[in-house]
Coordinates of C-alpha atoms in Angstrom, one line a residue:
M1 CA 134.1 41.3 -69.7
A2 CA 135.1 44.7 -71.0
H3 CA 134.8 45.5 -74.7
P4 CA 138.1 46.3 -76.5
P5 CA 138.2 49.8 -77.7
D6 CA 139.3 48.9 -81.2
S7 CA 136.7 46.2 -81.9
P8 CA 133.4 46.9 -83.5
P9 CA 130.4 47.4 -81.2
P10 CA 128.0 44.5 -80.8
D11 CA 124.7 44.4 -82.5
L12 CA 121.9 46.1 -80.4
P13 CA 118.2 45.4 -80.8
D14 CA 116.1 48.0 -82.5
A15 CA 113.8 50.1 -80.4
L16 CA 110.2 49.7 -81.1
A17 CA 107.6 52.5 -80.3
V18 CA 104.7 51.4 -78.1
P19 CA 101.5 53.5 -77.9
R20 CA 100.7 55.1 -74.5
S21 CA 97.7 53.5 -72.6
R22 CA 95.0 55.8 -71.2
W23 CA 94.1 53.5 -68.3
R24 CA 97.6 53.7 -66.7
V25 CA 97.1 57.5 -66.1
Q26 CA 93.7 56.8 -64.3
W27 CA 95.1 54.2 -62.0
I28 CA 97.8 56.6 -60.9
W29 CA 95.2 59.2 -59.7
L30 CA 93.1 56.5 -58.0
V31 CA 95.4 56.4 -55.0
P32 CA 95.1 60.1 -54.0
L33 CA 91.4 59.9 -54.7
I34 CA 91.0 57.1 -52.3
A35 CA 93.0 59.0 -49.8
V36 CA 90.7 62.0 -50.2
L37 CA 87.7 59.9 -49.8
I38 CA 89.1 58.3 -46.6
G39 CA 89.9 61.8 -45.3
V40 CA 86.4 63.0 -46.1
W41 CA 85.0 59.9 -44.4
L42 CA 87.1 60.5 -41.4
A43 CA 86.2 64.2 -41.2
A44 CA 82.5 63.3 -41.6
R45 CA 82.8 60.7 -38.9
A46 CA 84.6 63.2 -36.6
I47 CA 81.9 65.8 -37.3
L48 CA 79.2 63.3 -36.7
E49 CA 80.9 62.0 -33.5
Q50 CA 81.8 65.4 -32.2
G51 CA 80.0 66.4 -29.0
P52 CA 78.4 69.7 -28.1
T53 CA 80.5 72.8 -27.2
I54 CA 79.4 74.7 -24.1
T55 CA 80.5 77.7 -22.2
I56 CA 80.8 77.9 -18.4
S57 CA 81.4 81.1 -16.5
F58 CA 83.1 81.3 -13.2
K59 CA 84.1 84.2 -10.9
T60 CA 87.8 83.1 -11.1
G61 CA 89.9 80.9 -13.3
E62 CA 91.6 79.1 -10.4
G63 CA 92.3 75.5 -11.4
L64 CA 91.2 76.0 -15.1
E65 CA 93.8 75.2 -17.8
A66 CA 93.0 75.0 -21.6
G67 CA 93.6 71.6 -23.1
K68 CA 94.1 69.9 -19.7
T69 CA 91.2 70.5 -17.3
K70 CA 88.7 67.7 -17.7
I71 CA 85.0 67.7 -17.2
K72 CA 83.8 64.6 -15.2
F73 CA 80.5 63.1 -14.3
K74 CA 80.7 60.4 -11.6
D75 CA 84.5 60.3 -12.1
V76 CA 84.1 59.6 -15.9
D77 CA 85.7 62.0 -18.4
I78 CA 83.0 63.4 -20.7
G79 CA 84.8 66.5 -22.0
V80 CA 87.8 68.9 -21.8
V81 CA 88.2 72.6 -21.6
K82 CA 89.4 74.0 -24.9
S83 CA 89.9 77.7 -23.9
V84 CA 89.8 80.0 -21.0
A85 CA 89.1 83.7 -21.5
L86 CA 87.7 86.8 -19.7
S87 CA 84.2 87.9 -20.3
K88 CA 83.6 91.2 -22.2
D89 CA 83.0 93.2 -19.1
Y90 CA 86.0 91.5 -17.4
S91 CA 83.9 90.4 -14.4
R92 CA 84.0 86.7 -15.0
V93 CA 86.0 83.9 -16.5
V94 CA 84.5 82.0 -19.4
A95 CA 85.6 78.4 -20.1
T96 CA 84.8 76.9 -23.4
A97 CA 84.6 73.1 -23.2
E98 CA 83.9 70.3 -25.7
L99 CA 81.9 67.3 -24.5
T100 CA 81.4 63.9 -25.9
Q101 CA 78.4 63.2 -28.0
D102 CA 76.9 61.0 -25.3
A103 CA 76.7 64.1 -23.0
S104 CA 74.2 66.0 -25.3
N105 CA 71.2 64.8 -23.3
M106 CA 72.8 65.9 -20.0
L107 CA 72.8 69.6 -20.9
V108 CA 69.5 70.8 -19.6
D109 CA 68.5 74.1 -17.9
D110 CA 69.3 73.0 -14.3
T111 CA 72.5 71.1 -15.0
R112 CA 75.2 72.2 -12.6
F113 CA 79.0 72.7 -13.0
W114 CA 81.6 73.5 -10.4
V115 CA 85.4 73.4 -10.1
V116 CA 86.6 70.5 -7.9
R117 CA 89.6 71.5 -5.8
P118 CA 90.7 70.8 -2.2
R119 CA 88.1 72.4 0.0
V120 CA 87.2 72.4 3.8
S121 CA 83.7 73.7 4.6
G122 CA 81.1 72.9 7.2
G123 CA 83.1 70.2 8.8
T124 CA 83.6 68.3 5.5
V125 CA 86.7 67.9 3.4
S126 CA 86.5 67.4 -0.3
G127 CA 88.7 67.3 -3.4
I128 CA 91.7 65.9 -1.7
G129 CA 92.5 63.8 -4.8
T130 CA 93.0 66.9 -6.9
L131 CA 96.2 67.6 -5.0
L132 CA 97.9 65.1 -7.3
S133 CA 95.7 65.0 -10.4
G134 CA 94.8 68.6 -10.6
A135 CA 91.5 70.4 -10.5
Y136 CA 88.7 69.4 -12.8
I137 CA 85.1 70.5 -13.4
G138 CA 82.4 68.4 -11.8
M139 CA 78.9 68.0 -13.3
D140 CA 75.5 67.1 -12.0
I141 CA 72.6 66.4 -14.3
G142 CA 69.4 68.3 -13.9
K143 CA 65.8 67.2 -14.2
A144 CA 64.5 70.0 -16.5
K145 CA 63.3 69.3 -20.1
G146 CA 64.8 72.3 -22.0
G147 CA 68.3 72.1 -23.4
R148 CA 71.1 74.7 -22.8
R149 CA 74.6 75.4 -23.9
D150 CA 75.8 78.3 -21.7
F151 CA 76.0 77.8 -17.9
V152 CA 77.0 79.7 -14.8
G153 CA 79.3 77.6 -12.7
L154 CA 78.7 77.1 -8.9
E155 CA 81.3 78.6 -6.6
T156 CA 80.9 75.8 -4.1
P157 CA 80.2 72.2 -4.8
P158 CA 76.6 71.0 -4.2
V159 CA 76.2 69.0 -1.0
F160 CA 74.2 66.3 -2.6
A161 CA 73.6 65.1 -6.1
S162 CA 70.3 65.6 -7.8
D163 CA 69.7 61.8 -7.9
V164 CA 70.1 61.3 -4.1
P165 CA 66.8 60.2 -2.6
G166 CA 65.4 62.6 0.0
H167 CA 63.7 66.0 0.4
E168 CA 64.8 69.6 0.7
Y169 CA 63.2 71.9 3.3
V170 CA 63.3 75.7 4.0
L171 CA 64.2 77.0 7.4
R172 CA 63.8 80.6 8.6
S173 CA 65.8 82.0 11.5
D174 CA 66.8 85.3 13.1
D175 CA 70.5 84.6 12.6
L176 CA 72.8 82.1 11.0
G177 CA 74.6 81.0 14.2
S178 CA 77.5 78.6 13.6
V179 CA 75.8 77.0 10.5
D180 CA 77.7 76.6 7.2
V181 CA 77.1 74.8 3.9
G182 CA 77.5 71.1 4.8
T183 CA 76.6 71.5 8.5
P184 CA 75.0 68.2 9.6
V185 CA 71.4 67.8 10.5
Y186 CA 70.5 65.4 13.3
F187 CA 67.4 63.4 14.2
R188 CA 67.6 61.8 17.7
R189 CA 71.4 62.4 17.5
L190 CA 71.7 60.5 14.2
Q191 CA 73.0 62.5 11.3
V192 CA 70.4 62.3 8.6
G193 CA 71.1 65.3 6.4
Q194 CA 73.0 68.5 5.9
V195 CA 72.7 72.2 5.1
V196 CA 72.8 72.9 1.4
A197 CA 72.5 76.7 1.2
Y198 CA 71.7 79.9 3.1
E199 CA 71.1 83.5 2.2
L200 CA 70.1 86.7 3.9
D201 CA 66.5 87.8 3.6
P202 CA 65.9 90.8 1.3
N203 CA 64.7 92.9 4.2
G204 CA 67.8 92.0 6.3
K205 CA 65.7 90.9 9.2
G206 CA 66.4 87.2 9.0
V207 CA 68.2 84.3 7.3
T208 CA 66.8 81.6 5.1
L209 CA 68.4 78.2 5.1
R210 CA 67.9 75.1 2.9
V211 CA 68.5 71.7 4.4
F212 CA 68.4 68.3 2.7
V213 CA 67.2 65.3 4.7
N214 CA 68.2 61.9 3.2
A215 CA 65.7 59.1 2.6
P216 CA 64.3 57.2 4.5
Y217 CA 64.6 59.8 7.3
D218 CA 62.7 62.4 5.5
K219 CA 59.5 60.6 6.4
F220 CA 59.9 61.8 10.0
V221 CA 59.6 65.4 8.9
T222 CA 55.9 66.3 9.4
P223 CA 54.1 69.6 9.4
N224 CA 54.5 69.7 13.3
T225 CA 58.2 69.0 13.2
R226 CA 60.4 71.6 15.1
F227 CA 63.9 72.5 14.0
W228 CA 66.5 74.1 16.3
H229 CA 70.2 75.0 16.6
A230 CA 72.2 72.1 18.1
S231 CA 75.6 73.9 17.8
G232 CA 78.2 73.4 20.5
V233 CA 77.3 73.1 24.2
D234 CA 73.9 74.6 25.1
V235 CA 74.2 76.0 28.6
S236 CA 71.1 77.7 30.0
L237 CA 70.5 79.4 33.3
N238 CA 66.9 79.8 34.2
T239 CA 64.5 79.5 37.2
E240 CA 65.1 75.8 37.3
G241 CA 68.9 76.0 37.6
V242 CA 71.7 75.2 35.2
K243 CA 71.1 72.9 32.2
V244 CA 73.7 71.6 29.8
N245 CA 72.6 70.0 26.5
T246 CA 74.4 68.9 23.3
Q247 CA 73.8 66.6 20.3
S248 CA 77.2 65.0 19.8
L249 CA 80.9 65.7 19.9
V250 CA 80.8 66.7 16.2
S251 CA 78.2 69.3 16.8
I252 CA 80.3 70.7 19.6
L253 CA 83.2 71.2 17.1
I254 CA 81.4 72.3 13.9
G255 CA 77.8 73.0 15.0
G256 CA 74.7 71.4 13.6
L257 CA 70.9 71.5 13.4
A258 CA 68.4 69.0 14.8
F259 CA 64.7 68.3 14.4
Q260 CA 62.0 66.3 16.1
S261 CA 58.2 66.3 16.6
P262 CA 56.7 67.2 20.0
P263 CA 55.8 64.1 22.1
D264 CA 52.1 64.9 22.0
A265 CA 51.9 65.7 18.3
P266 CA 49.5 63.5 16.3
D267 CA 50.8 61.1 13.7
E268 CA 50.8 62.8 10.4
S269 CA 52.0 62.2 6.9
P270 CA 55.5 63.5 5.8
A271 CA 55.7 67.1 4.9
P272 CA 56.1 67.8 1.2
A273 CA 59.4 69.1 -0.2
H274 CA 60.3 72.8 0.2
T275 CA 58.0 73.1 3.3
T276 CA 59.0 76.1 5.4
F277 CA 59.8 75.7 9.1
Q278 CA 60.8 78.1 11.9
L279 CA 64.4 77.5 13.2
F280 CA 64.5 77.9 17.0
S281 CA 67.5 78.9 19.0
D282 CA 67.5 75.7 21.2
R283 CA 65.5 72.6 21.9
T284 CA 63.7 74.0 24.9
E285 CA 62.4 76.9 22.9
A286 CA 61.4 74.6 20.0
M287 CA 59.5 72.1 22.2
K288 CA 57.4 74.8 24.0
T289 CA 53.7 74.4 23.7
H290 CA 52.5 76.8 21.1
D291 CA 49.0 77.9 22.2
R292 CA 46.4 79.0 19.8
I293 CA 45.0 81.7 22.1
V294 CA 47.3 84.4 23.4
V295 CA 46.1 87.3 25.5
D296 CA 48.4 90.3 26.5
Y297 CA 48.3 91.9 30.0
V298 CA 50.6 94.2 31.9
F299 CA 51.8 94.0 35.5
N300 CA 53.0 97.3 36.9
F301 CA 55.6 96.8 39.6
K302 CA 57.0 99.5 41.8
E303 CA 60.0 97.5 43.0
S304 CA 63.2 96.3 41.4
V305 CA 62.8 93.7 38.6
R306 CA 66.5 92.8 38.5
G307 CA 66.7 89.1 37.6
L308 CA 63.5 89.2 35.5
V309 CA 64.2 88.6 31.8
V310 CA 62.1 88.3 28.7
G311 CA 60.8 84.7 28.5
A312 CA 60.6 84.3 32.3
P313 CA 57.5 82.1 33.2
V314 CA 54.3 83.4 34.6
D315 CA 53.3 80.8 37.2
F316 CA 50.0 79.9 38.8
R317 CA 50.5 77.5 41.7
G318 CA 53.2 75.7 39.9
I319 CA 51.7 75.7 36.4
Q320 CA 53.2 77.9 33.8
I321 CA 50.3 79.9 32.2
G322 CA 52.3 82.6 30.4
E323 CA 55.6 84.2 29.9
V324 CA 57.2 87.7 30.0
A325 CA 57.1 89.4 26.6
A326 CA 58.6 92.8 27.4
I327 CA 59.9 95.0 30.3
H328 CA 59.6 98.8 30.2
T329 CA 59.7 101.8 32.5
R330 CA 57.0 104.4 33.1
F331 CA 57.0 107.8 34.8
D332 CA 53.7 109.0 36.3
P333 CA 53.5 112.8 36.0
V334 CA 50.8 113.0 38.7
T335 CA 52.5 111.1 41.4
R336 CA 56.0 111.9 40.0
Q337 CA 57.1 108.3 40.5
F338 CA 58.7 105.6 38.4
S339 CA 57.2 102.1 37.9
I340 CA 58.2 99.0 35.9
P341 CA 55.3 97.8 33.6
V342 CA 56.0 94.2 32.6
Q343 CA 54.0 93.0 29.5
V344 CA 53.1 89.3 29.6
K345 CA 51.4 86.8 27.3
F346 CA 48.7 84.7 28.9
Y347 CA 47.6 81.3 27.5
P348 CA 44.0 80.9 28.5
E349 CA 43.9 77.3 27.2
R350 CA 46.1 76.2 30.0
F351 CA 43.5 77.1 32.6
T352 CA 41.1 74.6 31.2
S353 CA 40.9 71.1 32.5
R354 CA 41.5 68.0 30.5
Y355 CA 39.0 65.2 30.9
E356 CA 38.8 61.9 29.2
S357 CA 35.5 62.7 27.6
E358 CA 36.4 66.4 26.8
P359 CA 39.0 67.7 24.4
R360 CA 41.5 70.2 25.7
G361 CA 41.4 73.7 24.4
G362 CA 39.4 76.9 24.4
R363 CA 38.9 79.6 26.9
L364 CA 37.9 79.1 30.6
T365 CA 34.9 81.3 30.1
R366 CA 33.1 83.1 27.3
S367 CA 33.5 86.4 29.1
P368 CA 37.3 86.8 29.9
R369 CA 36.8 90.4 31.1
E370 CA 34.1 89.4 33.6
M371 CA 36.3 86.5 34.8
A372 CA 39.3 88.8 35.3
D373 CA 37.3 91.3 37.3
F374 CA 36.0 88.4 39.5
L375 CA 39.4 86.9 40.1
V376 CA 40.9 90.3 41.0
S377 CA 38.0 91.1 43.4
R378 CA 38.8 87.8 45.2
G379 CA 42.4 88.9 45.7
M380 CA 44.3 87.5 42.7
R381 CA 47.5 89.5 42.4
A382 CA 50.9 89.2 40.7
Q383 CA 54.0 88.9 42.7
L384 CA 57.7 88.6 41.9
K385 CA 59.4 85.5 43.3
T386 CA 62.9 84.1 43.1
G387 CA 63.0 80.9 41.0
S388 CA 66.6 79.9 41.8
L389 CA 69.0 81.0 44.5
I390 CA 71.9 80.0 42.2
T391 CA 71.0 82.1 39.2
G392 CA 69.0 84.8 41.0
Q393 CA 66.4 84.9 38.3
L394 CA 62.9 85.9 39.0
Y395 CA 59.5 84.8 37.7
I396 CA 56.0 86.2 38.1
A397 CA 53.6 84.2 40.4
L398 CA 49.9 84.6 40.3
D399 CA 48.0 83.7 43.5
F400 CA 45.2 84.9 45.8
F401 CA 46.0 87.4 48.6
P402 CA 42.7 87.9 50.6
N403 CA 44.3 90.6 52.7
A404 CA 45.6 92.6 49.8
P405 CA 44.2 96.1 49.3
K406 CA 41.2 96.3 47.0
A407 CA 42.1 96.9 43.4
E408 CA 40.6 96.7 39.9
V409 CA 41.7 95.8 36.4
N410 CA 42.6 98.9 34.4
W411 CA 40.8 98.2 31.2
D412 CA 41.5 101.7 29.9
R413 CA 45.1 100.8 29.1
D414 CA 46.1 98.7 26.1
P415 CA 47.0 96.0 27.1
P416 CA 44.9 95.9 30.3
E417 CA 46.8 96.3 33.6
L418 CA 46.4 93.8 36.4
P419 CA 47.2 94.7 40.1
T420 CA 50.3 93.5 41.9
V421 CA 51.6 93.0 45.4
P422 CA 55.1 93.5 46.7
S423 CA 57.3 90.5 46.9
G424 CA 58.2 88.8 50.3
L425 CA 61.6 90.4 50.3
Q426 CA 60.1 93.8 49.4
S427 CA 57.5 93.5 52.2
L428 CA 60.4 92.6 54.6
Q429 CA 62.3 95.6 53.4
E430 CA 59.3 97.8 53.9
S431 CA 58.7 96.5 57.4
V432 CA 62.3 97.1 58.3
S433 CA 62.1 100.5 56.8
E434 CA 59.0 101.3 58.8
L435 CA 60.6 100.0 62.0
M436 CA 63.7 102.2 61.3
A437 CA 61.4 105.2 60.7
R438 CA 59.7 104.6 64.0
M439 CA 63.0 104.2 65.8
N440 CA 64.2 107.4 64.2
K441 CA 61.2 109.2 65.9
I442 CA 62.4 108.1 69.4
P443 CA 64.2 111.1 71.1
F444 CA 67.4 109.2 71.9
E445 CA 69.3 112.5 72.4
S446 CA 66.8 113.7 75.0
I447 CA 66.8 110.3 76.7
G448 CA 70.6 110.4 76.7
K449 CA 70.7 113.8 78.3
N450 CA 68.2 112.8 81.0
A451 CA 70.2 109.6 81.6
Q452 CA 73.3 111.7 82.0
Q453 CA 71.5 114.0 84.5
T454 CA 70.2 111.0 86.5
L455 CA 73.7 109.5 86.6
A456 CA 75.1 112.8 87.8
R457 CA 72.5 113.0 90.6
A458 CA 73.3 109.4 91.6
D459 CA 77.0 110.2 91.7
T460 CA 76.2 113.2 94.0
L461 CA 74.1 111.0 96.2
L462 CA 76.9 108.4 96.4
Q463 CA 79.4 111.0 97.3
S464 CA 77.1 112.3 100.1
F465 CA 76.6 108.8 101.3
N466 CA 80.3 108.3 101.5
T467 CA 80.9 111.6 103.3
D468 CA 78.0 111.6 105.9
L469 CA 76.5 108.2 106.2
V470 CA 79.4 105.9 105.8
P471 CA 81.2 106.9 109.1
Q472 CA 78.0 106.5 111.1
A473 CA 77.3 103.2 109.5
R474 CA 80.9 102.2 110.3
D475 CA 80.4 102.9 114.1
T476 CA 77.1 101.1 114.1
L477 CA 78.6 98.1 112.5
T478 CA 81.5 98.1 115.1
A479 CA 79.0 98.2 118.0
A480 CA 77.0 95.4 116.4
R481 CA 80.2 93.4 116.0
T482 CA 81.1 93.9 119.7
T483 CA 77.6 92.7 120.7
L484 CA 77.9 89.7 118.5
D485 CA 81.3 88.9 120.0
S486 CA 79.9 89.1 123.5
A487 CA 77.0 86.8 122.6
N488 CA 79.4 84.4 121.0
S489 CA 81.5 84.3 124.2
A490 CA 78.4 83.7 126.3
L491 CA 77.4 80.8 124.2
Q492 CA 80.7 79.0 124.5
P493 CA 80.5 75.5 126.2
D494 CA 82.8 76.5 129.1
S495 CA 81.2 79.8 129.8
A496 CA 79.3 80.4 133.2
L497 CA 76.1 81.2 131.4
Q498 CA 76.3 78.0 129.5
Q499 CA 77.0 76.1 132.8
D500 CA 74.1 77.7 134.7
T501 CA 71.8 77.0 131.8
T502 CA 72.8 73.3 131.8
D503 CA 72.1 73.0 135.5
A504 CA 68.7 74.7 135.2
V505 CA 67.8 72.3 132.4
R506 CA 68.8 69.3 134.6
E507 CA 66.6 70.6 137.5
L508 CA 63.7 71.1 135.1
S509 CA 64.2 67.5 133.9
R510 CA 64.1 66.2 137.5
T511 CA 61.0 68.2 138.3
A512 CA 59.3 66.9 135.2
A513 CA 60.1 63.3 136.2
A514 CA 58.7 63.8 139.7
L515 CA 55.5 65.3 138.3
R516 CA 55.2 62.4 135.9
S517 CA 55.6 59.9 138.8
L518 CA 53.0 61.8 140.9
A519 CA 50.5 61.9 138.0
E520 CA 50.9 58.1 137.5
Y521 CA 50.4 57.4 141.2
L522 CA 47.3 59.6 141.4
E523 CA 46.0 57.9 138.3
R524 CA 46.3 54.5 140.1
H525 CA 45.2 55.8 143.6
P526 CA 42.9 58.8 143.2
E527 CA 41.8 58.4 146.8
A528 CA 45.2 59.4 147.9
L529 CA 44.1 63.0 147.4
L530 CA 41.8 62.6 150.5
R531 CA 43.5 59.9 152.6
G532 CA 47.1 60.5 151.6
K533 CA 49.4 57.6 151.1
A534 CA 48.5 54.3 152.7
G535 CA 51.8 54.1 154.4
D536 CA 51.5 57.5 156.1
G537 CA 48.5 56.5 158.3
K538 CA 50.1 53.7 160.2

């Protein structure tokens, strides 16, 4: 209800002064103090829970983005990239990343980092998931003891993690072939590993590869194991014909390596990690018998060696006892002729027999020089032979030729030179050449002139015969024909001569019958020669 303006104001209570309390001011400041304490506690907790900060350098910053690129270990986030900057010399990109506190023990000297992005290498495809989620930095924990905070990132992801069971081995080869990081390694056509790295040797004369064989297949790698290229289709043309060999369809497309121990190799314990092996070009080369004793000799051929290649076998009655090591040419200034010296490697151990009670190995004799002189004196020679009509390749055959010219081993040369004999085809060619040379010595031109003169004389004789003798011979033949016609007429059945002859023959027949009757009568009556017939006296 409003107070009327003309009425006196109501009575108001008197104000009393109350003294100010000190505790009210302290309680007001307690709230911000608590907030500060909470902030300090949170900051201390953040500091205590903060993980280590590391730097990782890469060649390029592809796929790296500050605040977004994650660092993962086994697909678990353990950090994030905070900044990306160039190095002071502008040669690399340095990524600064902050990891969780739990990752502190993972940062050792051999810990590896790499950028995971879509990649196709060595027949393997990786990082396909990053097409949608984006690139991230992968991590693999090392086994070293010392800690580290600055790292050099890998440009390619490691093929296997450090905790994968197995062993790594070193291979040395003349060239890389079709091998790449991730190329599969086969054992009896089963994939058991892969190539992890390769590099050119410092001297530039070869390539060093590192392969990883997974457990439990690493136990099949022994000191006698042979590694070889199993890339694509291996087609070889040799003295035995055409051979085609391959490991699998995958190796045909992307290549591969394979390993196996020789069939006659003894059972041995597995080779230790990082053992070095020779990488051969193919399985045939890898499985060759590697003899301990090798002796070099030279065969000096004077015929064409077309079809003979380095590696061709040296054969002794069907057994390979060596192989061709080099083929050269030589000019003899004395005879002024060219020859083809072929250097070969002999394996003396293959000449020795293998008995049940005797181990194989060693030389055939303690005096190789004396044995070589003896065999050559008995006619042992080297000869080129065709190993395959399809390929046309040659090989060297050792055998005994008793009729070969005498020869000796030339020990003055290094390597020593053994005698040779021409091949069968060369001997045939020499025989044909000798025959042609003898035929060339025949005076065919003089013989032809003499023959022409003889024919001319014969032609003159024939012409004289036709001119002088033919008319006389014609008259003689006409007279002879007349005589024959007369004789033929006289011999006709109705001719007078033929009738008289018939009558004469009849009379002779009657006379013969009368004589026969008289003879028979006198045989019965011999006294008739004195008395006559009995009927005549009466």
